[in-house]
Short mmCIF file of C-alpha atoms in Angstrom, two decimals:
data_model
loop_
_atom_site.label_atom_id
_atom_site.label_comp_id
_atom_site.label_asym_id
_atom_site.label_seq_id
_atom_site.Cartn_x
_atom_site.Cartn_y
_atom_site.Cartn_z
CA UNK A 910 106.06 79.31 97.29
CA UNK A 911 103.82 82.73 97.20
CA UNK A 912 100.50 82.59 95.50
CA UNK A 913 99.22 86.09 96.17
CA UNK A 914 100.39 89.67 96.70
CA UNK A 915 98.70 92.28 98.62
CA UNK A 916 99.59 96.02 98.38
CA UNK A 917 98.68 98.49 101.08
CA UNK A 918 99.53 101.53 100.17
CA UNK A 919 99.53 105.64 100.37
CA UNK A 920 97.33 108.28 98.44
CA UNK A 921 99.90 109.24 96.01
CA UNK A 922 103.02 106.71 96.51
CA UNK A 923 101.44 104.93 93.04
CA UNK A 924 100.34 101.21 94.40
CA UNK A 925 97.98 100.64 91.64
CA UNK A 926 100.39 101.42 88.57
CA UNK A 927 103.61 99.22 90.12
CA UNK A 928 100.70 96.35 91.22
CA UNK A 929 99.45 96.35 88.11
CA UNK A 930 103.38 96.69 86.52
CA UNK A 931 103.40 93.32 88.91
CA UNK A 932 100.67 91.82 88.21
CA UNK A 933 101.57 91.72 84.12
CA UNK A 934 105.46 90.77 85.10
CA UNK A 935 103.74 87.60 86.87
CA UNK A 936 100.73 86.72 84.19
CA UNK A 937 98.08 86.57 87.50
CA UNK A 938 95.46 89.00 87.94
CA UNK A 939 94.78 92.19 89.46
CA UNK A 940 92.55 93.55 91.67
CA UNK A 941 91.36 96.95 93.33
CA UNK A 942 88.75 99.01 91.92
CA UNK A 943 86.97 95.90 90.10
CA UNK A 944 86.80 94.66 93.50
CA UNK A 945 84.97 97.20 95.11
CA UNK A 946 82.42 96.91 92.02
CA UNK A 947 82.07 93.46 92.24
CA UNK A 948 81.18 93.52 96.33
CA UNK A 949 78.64 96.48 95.65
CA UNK A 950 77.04 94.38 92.90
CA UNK A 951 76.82 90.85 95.04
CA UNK A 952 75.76 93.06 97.89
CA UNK A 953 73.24 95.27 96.78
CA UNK A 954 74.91 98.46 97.73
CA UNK A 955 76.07 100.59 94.88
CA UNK A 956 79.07 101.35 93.88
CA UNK A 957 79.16 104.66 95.08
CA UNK A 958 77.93 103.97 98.36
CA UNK A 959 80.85 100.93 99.21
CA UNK A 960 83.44 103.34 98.22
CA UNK A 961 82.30 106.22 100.27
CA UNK A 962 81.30 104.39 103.42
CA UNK A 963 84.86 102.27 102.94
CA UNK A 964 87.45 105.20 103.21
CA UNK A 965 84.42 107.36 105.76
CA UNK A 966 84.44 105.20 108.44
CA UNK A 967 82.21 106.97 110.66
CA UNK A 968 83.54 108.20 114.12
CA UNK A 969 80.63 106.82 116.10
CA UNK A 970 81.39 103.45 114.39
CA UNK A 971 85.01 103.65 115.94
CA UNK A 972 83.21 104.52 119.26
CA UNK A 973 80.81 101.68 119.47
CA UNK A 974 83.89 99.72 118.30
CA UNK A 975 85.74 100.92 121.56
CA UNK A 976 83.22 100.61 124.01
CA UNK A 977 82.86 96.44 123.10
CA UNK A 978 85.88 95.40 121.78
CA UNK A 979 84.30 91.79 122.11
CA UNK A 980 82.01 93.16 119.68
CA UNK A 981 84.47 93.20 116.92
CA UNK A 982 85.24 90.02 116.83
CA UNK A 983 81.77 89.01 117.30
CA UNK A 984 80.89 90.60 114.24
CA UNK A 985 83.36 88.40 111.60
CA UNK A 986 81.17 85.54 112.49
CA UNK A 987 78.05 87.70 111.35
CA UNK A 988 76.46 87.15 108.38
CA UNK A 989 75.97 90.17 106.27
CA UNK A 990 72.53 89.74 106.23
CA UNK A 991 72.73 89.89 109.86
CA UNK A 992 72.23 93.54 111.93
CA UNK A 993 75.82 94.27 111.48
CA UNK A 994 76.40 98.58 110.46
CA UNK A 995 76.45 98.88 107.27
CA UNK A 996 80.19 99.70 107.06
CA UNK A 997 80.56 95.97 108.86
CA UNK A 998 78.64 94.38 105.89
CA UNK A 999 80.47 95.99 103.20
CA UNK A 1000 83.49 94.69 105.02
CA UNK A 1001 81.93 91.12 105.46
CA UNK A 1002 81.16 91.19 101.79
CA UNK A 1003 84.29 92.68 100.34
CA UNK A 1004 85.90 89.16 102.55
CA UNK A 1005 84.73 87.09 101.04
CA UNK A 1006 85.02 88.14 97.79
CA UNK A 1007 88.93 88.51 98.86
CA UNK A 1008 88.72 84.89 99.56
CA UNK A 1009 87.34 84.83 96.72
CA UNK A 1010 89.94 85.73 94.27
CA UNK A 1011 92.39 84.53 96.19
CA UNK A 1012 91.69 80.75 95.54
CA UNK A 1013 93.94 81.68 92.17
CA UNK A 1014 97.29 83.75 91.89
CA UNK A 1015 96.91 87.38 92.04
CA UNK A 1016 97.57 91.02 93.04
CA UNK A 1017 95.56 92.72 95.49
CA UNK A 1018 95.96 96.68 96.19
CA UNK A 1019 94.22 98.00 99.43
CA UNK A 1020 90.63 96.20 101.38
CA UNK A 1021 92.75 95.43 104.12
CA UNK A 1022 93.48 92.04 102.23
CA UNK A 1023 97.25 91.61 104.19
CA UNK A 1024 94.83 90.91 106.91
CA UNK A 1025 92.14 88.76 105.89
CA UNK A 1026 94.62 86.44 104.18
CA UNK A 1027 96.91 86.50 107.17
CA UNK A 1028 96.21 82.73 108.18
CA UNK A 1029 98.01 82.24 104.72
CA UNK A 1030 101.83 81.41 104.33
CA UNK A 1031 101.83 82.02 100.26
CA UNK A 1032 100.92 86.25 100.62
CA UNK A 1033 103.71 88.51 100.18
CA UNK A 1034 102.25 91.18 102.19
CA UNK A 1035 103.60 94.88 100.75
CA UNK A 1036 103.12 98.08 101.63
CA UNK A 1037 104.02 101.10 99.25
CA UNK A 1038 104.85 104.77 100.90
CA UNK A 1039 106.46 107.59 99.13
CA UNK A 1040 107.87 111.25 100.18
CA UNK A 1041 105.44 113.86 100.85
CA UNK A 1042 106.45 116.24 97.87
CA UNK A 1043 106.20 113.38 95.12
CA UNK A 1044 102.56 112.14 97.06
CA UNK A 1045 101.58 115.70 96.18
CA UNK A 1046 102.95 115.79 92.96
CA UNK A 1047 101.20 112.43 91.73
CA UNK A 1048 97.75 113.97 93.52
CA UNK A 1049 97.87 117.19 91.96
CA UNK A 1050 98.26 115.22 88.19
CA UNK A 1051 95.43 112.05 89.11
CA UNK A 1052 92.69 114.54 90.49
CA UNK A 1053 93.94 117.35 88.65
CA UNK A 1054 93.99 119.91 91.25
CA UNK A 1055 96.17 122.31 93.23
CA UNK A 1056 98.58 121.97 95.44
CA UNK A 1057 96.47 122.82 98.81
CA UNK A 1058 93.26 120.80 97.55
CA UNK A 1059 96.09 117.85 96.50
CA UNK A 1060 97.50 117.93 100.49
CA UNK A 1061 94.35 118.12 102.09
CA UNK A 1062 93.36 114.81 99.68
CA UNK A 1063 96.42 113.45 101.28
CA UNK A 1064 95.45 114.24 104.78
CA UNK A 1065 92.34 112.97 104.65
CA UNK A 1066 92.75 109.50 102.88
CA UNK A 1067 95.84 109.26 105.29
CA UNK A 1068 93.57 109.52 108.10
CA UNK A 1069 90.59 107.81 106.68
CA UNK A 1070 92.51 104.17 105.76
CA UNK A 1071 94.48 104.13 109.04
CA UNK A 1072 91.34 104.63 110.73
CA UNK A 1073 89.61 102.12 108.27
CA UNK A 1074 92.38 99.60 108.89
CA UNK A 1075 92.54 99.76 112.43
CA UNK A 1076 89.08 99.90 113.10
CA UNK A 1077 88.49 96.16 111.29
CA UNK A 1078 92.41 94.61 111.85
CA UNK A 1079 92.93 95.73 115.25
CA UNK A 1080 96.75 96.26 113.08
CA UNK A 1081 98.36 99.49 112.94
CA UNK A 1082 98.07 100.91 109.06
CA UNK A 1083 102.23 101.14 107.52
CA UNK A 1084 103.41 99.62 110.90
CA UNK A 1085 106.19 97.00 109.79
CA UNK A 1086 105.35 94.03 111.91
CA UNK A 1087 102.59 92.85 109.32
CA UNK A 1088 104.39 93.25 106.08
CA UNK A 1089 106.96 91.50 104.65
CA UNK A 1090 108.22 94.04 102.32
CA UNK A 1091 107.82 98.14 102.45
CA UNK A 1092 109.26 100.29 99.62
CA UNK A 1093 109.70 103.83 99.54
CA UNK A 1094 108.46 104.57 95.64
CA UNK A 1095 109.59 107.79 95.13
CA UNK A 1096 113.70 106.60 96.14
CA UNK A 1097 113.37 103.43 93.17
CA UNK A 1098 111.25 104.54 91.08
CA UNK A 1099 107.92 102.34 89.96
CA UNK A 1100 109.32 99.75 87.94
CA UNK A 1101 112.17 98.91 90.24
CA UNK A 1102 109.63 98.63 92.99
CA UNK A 1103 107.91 96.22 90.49
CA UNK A 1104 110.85 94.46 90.24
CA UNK A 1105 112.05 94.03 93.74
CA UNK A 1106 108.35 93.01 94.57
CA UNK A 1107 108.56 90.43 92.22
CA UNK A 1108 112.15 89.00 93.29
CA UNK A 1109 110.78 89.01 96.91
CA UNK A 1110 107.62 87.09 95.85
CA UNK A 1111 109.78 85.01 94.01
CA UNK A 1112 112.47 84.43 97.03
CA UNK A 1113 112.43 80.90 98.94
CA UNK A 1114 113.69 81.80 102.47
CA UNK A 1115 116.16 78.81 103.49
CA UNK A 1116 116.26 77.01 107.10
CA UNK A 1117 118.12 80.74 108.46
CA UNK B 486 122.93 107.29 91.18
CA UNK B 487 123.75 105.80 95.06
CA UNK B 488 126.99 105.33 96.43
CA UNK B 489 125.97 104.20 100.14
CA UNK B 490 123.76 101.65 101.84
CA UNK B 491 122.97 102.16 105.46
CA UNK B 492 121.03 99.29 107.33
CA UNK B 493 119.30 99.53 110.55
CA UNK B 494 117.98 96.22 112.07
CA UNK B 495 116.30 94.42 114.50
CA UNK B 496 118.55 92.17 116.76
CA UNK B 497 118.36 88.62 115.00
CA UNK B 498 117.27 90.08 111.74
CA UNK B 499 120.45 88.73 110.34
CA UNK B 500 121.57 92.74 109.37
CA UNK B 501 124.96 91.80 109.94
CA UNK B 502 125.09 88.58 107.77
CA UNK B 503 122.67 90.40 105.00
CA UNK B 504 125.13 93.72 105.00
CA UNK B 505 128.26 91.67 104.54
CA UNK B 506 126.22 89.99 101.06
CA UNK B 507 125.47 93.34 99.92
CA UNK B 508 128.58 94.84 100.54
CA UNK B 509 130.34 91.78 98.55
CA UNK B 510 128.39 91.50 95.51
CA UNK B 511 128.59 95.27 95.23
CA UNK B 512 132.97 95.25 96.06
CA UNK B 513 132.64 98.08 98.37
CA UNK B 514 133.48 98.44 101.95
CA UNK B 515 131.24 97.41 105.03
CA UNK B 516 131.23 98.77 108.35
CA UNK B 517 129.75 98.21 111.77
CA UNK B 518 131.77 96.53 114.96
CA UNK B 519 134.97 97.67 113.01
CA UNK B 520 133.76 101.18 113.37
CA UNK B 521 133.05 101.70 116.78
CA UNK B 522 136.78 100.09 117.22
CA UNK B 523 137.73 102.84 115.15
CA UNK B 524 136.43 105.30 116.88
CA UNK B 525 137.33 104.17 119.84
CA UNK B 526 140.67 104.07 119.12
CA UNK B 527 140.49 107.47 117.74
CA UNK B 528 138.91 109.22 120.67
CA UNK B 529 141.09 107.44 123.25
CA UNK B 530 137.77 105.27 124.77
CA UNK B 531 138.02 101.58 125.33
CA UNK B 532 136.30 99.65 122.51
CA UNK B 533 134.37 98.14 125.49
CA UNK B 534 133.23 101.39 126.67
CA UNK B 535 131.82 102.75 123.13
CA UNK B 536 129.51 99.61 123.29
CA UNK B 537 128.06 99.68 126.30
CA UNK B 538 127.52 103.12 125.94
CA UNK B 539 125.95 103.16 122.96
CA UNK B 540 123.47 100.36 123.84
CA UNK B 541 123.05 101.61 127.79
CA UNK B 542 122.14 105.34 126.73
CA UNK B 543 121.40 106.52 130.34
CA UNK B 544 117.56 107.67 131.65
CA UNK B 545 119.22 110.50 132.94
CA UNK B 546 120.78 111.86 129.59
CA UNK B 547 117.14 111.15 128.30
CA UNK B 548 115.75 113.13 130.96
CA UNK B 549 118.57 116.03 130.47
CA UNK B 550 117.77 116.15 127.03
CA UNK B 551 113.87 116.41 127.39
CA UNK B 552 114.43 118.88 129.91
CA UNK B 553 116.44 121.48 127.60
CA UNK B 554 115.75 120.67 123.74
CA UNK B 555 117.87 123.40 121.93
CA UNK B 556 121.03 122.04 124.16
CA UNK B 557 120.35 118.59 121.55
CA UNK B 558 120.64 120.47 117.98
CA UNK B 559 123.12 122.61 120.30
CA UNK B 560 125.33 120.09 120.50
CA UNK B 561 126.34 119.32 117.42
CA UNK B 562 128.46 121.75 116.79
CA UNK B 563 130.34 120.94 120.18
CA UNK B 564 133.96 119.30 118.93
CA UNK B 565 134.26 115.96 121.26
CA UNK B 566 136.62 117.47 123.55
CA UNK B 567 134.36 119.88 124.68
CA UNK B 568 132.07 119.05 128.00
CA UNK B 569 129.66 117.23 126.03
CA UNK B 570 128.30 113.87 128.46
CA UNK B 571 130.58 111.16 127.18
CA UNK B 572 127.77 109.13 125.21
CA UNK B 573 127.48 112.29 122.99
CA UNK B 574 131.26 112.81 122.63
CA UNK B 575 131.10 109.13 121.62
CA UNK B 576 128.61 109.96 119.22
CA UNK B 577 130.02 113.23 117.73
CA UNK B 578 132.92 110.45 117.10
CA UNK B 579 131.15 108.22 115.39
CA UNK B 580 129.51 110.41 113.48
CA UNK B 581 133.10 112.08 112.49
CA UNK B 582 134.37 108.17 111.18
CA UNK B 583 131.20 108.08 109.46
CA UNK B 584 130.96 110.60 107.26
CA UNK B 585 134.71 110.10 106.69
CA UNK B 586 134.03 106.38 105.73
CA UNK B 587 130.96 107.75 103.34
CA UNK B 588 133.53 109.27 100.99
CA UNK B 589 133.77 106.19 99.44
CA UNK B 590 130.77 103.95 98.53
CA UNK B 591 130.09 101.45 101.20
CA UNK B 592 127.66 99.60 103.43
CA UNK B 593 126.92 100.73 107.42
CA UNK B 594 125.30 98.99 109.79
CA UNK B 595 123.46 100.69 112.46
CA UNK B 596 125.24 103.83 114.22
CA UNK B 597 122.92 106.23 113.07
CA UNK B 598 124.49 106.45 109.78
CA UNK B 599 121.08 106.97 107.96
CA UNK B 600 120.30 110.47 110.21
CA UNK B 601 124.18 111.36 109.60
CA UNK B 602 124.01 111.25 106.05
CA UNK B 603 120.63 112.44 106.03
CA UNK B 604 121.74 115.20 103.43
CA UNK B 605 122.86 113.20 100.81
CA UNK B 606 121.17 111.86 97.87
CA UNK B 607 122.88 108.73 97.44
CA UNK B 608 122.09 107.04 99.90
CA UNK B 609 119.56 104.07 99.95
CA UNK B 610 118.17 103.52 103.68
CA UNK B 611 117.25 100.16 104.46
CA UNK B 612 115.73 99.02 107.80
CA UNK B 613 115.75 94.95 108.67
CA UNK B 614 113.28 93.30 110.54
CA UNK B 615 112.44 90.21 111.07
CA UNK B 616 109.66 87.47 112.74
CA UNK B 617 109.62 87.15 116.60
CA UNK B 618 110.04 83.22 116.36
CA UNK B 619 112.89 83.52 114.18
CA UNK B 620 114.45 86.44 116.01
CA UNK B 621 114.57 83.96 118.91
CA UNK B 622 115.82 81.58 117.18
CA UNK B 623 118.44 83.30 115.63
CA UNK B 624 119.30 85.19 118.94
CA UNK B 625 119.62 81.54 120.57
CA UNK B 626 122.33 80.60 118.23
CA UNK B 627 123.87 84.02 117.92
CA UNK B 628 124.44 84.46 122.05
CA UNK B 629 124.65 80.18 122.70
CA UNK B 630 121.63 80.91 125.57
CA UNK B 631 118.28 79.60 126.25
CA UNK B 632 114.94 80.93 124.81
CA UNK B 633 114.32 82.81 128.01
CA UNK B 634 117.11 84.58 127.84
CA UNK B 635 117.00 85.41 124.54
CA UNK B 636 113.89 86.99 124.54
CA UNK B 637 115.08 89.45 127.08
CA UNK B 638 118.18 90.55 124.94
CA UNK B 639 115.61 91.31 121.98
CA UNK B 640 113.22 93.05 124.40
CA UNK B 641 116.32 95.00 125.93
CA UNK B 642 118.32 95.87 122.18
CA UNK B 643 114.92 96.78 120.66
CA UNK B 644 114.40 99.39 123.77
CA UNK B 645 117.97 99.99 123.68
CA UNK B 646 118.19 100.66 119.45
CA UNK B 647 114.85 102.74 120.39
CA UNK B 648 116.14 105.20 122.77
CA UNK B 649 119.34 106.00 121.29
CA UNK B 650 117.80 106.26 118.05
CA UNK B 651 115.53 108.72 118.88
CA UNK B 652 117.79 110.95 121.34
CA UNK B 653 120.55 110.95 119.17
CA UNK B 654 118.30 111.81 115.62
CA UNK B 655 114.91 112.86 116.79
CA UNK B 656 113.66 110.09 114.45
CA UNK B 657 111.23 107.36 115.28
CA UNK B 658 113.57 104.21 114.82
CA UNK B 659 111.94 101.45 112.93
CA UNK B 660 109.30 104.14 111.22
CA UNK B 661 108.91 103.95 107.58
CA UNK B 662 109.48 107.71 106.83
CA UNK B 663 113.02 107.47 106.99
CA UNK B 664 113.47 104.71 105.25
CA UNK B 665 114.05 103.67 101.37
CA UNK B 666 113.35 100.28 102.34
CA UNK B 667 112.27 97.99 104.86
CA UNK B 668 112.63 94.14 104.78
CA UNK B 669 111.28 91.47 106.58
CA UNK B 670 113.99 88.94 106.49
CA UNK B 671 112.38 85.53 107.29
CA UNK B 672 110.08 86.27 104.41
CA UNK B 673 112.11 86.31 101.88
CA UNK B 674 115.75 84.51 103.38
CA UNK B 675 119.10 86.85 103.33
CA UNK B 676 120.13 85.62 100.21
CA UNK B 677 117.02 87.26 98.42
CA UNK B 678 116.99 90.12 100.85
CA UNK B 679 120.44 91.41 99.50
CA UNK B 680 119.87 90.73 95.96
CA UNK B 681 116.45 92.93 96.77
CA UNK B 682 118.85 95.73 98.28
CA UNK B 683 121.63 95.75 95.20
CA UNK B 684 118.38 96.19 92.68
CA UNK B 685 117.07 98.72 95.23
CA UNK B 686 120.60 99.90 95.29
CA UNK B 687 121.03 99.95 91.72
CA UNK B 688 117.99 101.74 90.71
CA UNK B 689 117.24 104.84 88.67
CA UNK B 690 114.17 106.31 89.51
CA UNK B 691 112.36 107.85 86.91
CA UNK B 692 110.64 111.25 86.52
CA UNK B 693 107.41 109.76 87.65
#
């Protein structure tokens, strides 16, 4: 039986309005956003400062990544007090607040949760993706802008979570091997997607 | 509304098994072996031939096509009797049964029916995947061999389902972009993975 969904998800392909469509269906809670909040506040960090340094992985911090990949896997058994970057501890402390919420049902969108919980056999690990023109579409209404500002917002967050992912999963971001379900929005629509997310966290797989 | 399912799948994903569900709940037609005896029959090949062709594509016709990429969009407009290498006459073939069987609603496995049918609207893409370990163990039962053996027909159909994939569509195969959806079958069992395709099938999206 599933416990907890996690939704990865593209700018634009509307993850947060079918988890929390999900989240409702199921009665469990919902998380994004308030997560980020909550990690700044037990942290110390501010808001403003997790979110920016989360999808602005810095370059250099990919380098130093590359040059010691023993390094990365050092650094999960830091503490984030320790002298981890500061993009590390945000990621240390957004963990285990993951671990956190995820002692009780719930939805997760984004903060490469798929991964940290992937010990787990109860996540249904999603990933929502949608085609280019309605991404732009849905960017150019939530950040009210035009069309060229709405692309290069796609671009960038594009580039910024697959580099974010990688960079602390050693996964590739939207690659099918580490979800169990990945649904093209914009050909079902957001409440069917709701709906076939729920049926597949619902689903018992037999002995096949 | 959609009339067609197409499913491409990972060897031992159960595609076969899950495609036959679909197409019964929905009463329409399903296709996969029984086309390629189709067109085999219709273009004079042994059935035998078509599938070892279409699983063996040749380094060589990789290598011809790399070498000269306007002879590939090129040769689609050559009929099949034309000097076109025999794995593309068998392919201008297949393609010919398949759009002929996508006049009426129906489910096709593999054959590139996806890219063929690209054009249309109704038609809800699905890719199947599935776990290594149950891949093998599926592949164990399927072919009655050992686990060493097994594991080289996944490694060879995946490379195999790769390469003709890609030279015959220019698509990544296996890549979410082309897909509506994409299921990992020993998360959720084929039973739920069908039902999830007829409400993926079935759905209306919205203006959203």
């Amino acid at each position: 039986m599933k416990n907890i969904i996690t939704i990865g998800r593209e700018l634009g392909s509307g993850g947060r309005t079918v988890g929390k469509i999900v989240a409702e269906s199921l009665g469990i809670a919902y998380y994004d956003r308030e997560l980020i909040d909550e990690v700044a506040k037990q942290s110390g960090f501010s808001a403003d400062f997790v979110e920016k340094t989360e999808e602005n992985l810095s370059n250099s911090f990919l380098y130093n990544l590359a040059m010691s990949s023993s390094y990365f896997y050092d650094m999960f058994s830091l503490s984030a007090n320790d002298a981890a970057p500061l993009t590390t501890q945000v990621f240390l402390a957004q963990q285990k607040a993951i671990l956190q919420y995820a002692e009780k049902p719930c939805v997760i969108v984004g903060r490469c949760a798929d991964y940290i919980l992937r010990e787990r056999d109860d996540v249904l690990s999603v990933f929502l993706y949608a085609d280019p023109e309605k991404r732009l579409e849905r960017a150019i209404e939530q950040y009210n802008c035009d069309k060229k500002k709405a692309s290069e917002l796609i671009s960038k967050s594009d580039r910024a979570r697959s580099r974010h992912y990688s960079a602390f999963t050693d996964w590739e971001w939207g690659s099918r091997e580490h979800y169990d379900l990945m649904l093209n929005t914009s050909a079902v629509g957001f409440d069917s997607a709701a709906h076939i997310i729920c049926s597949a966290f619902r689903a018992e797989p037999s002995a096949e």
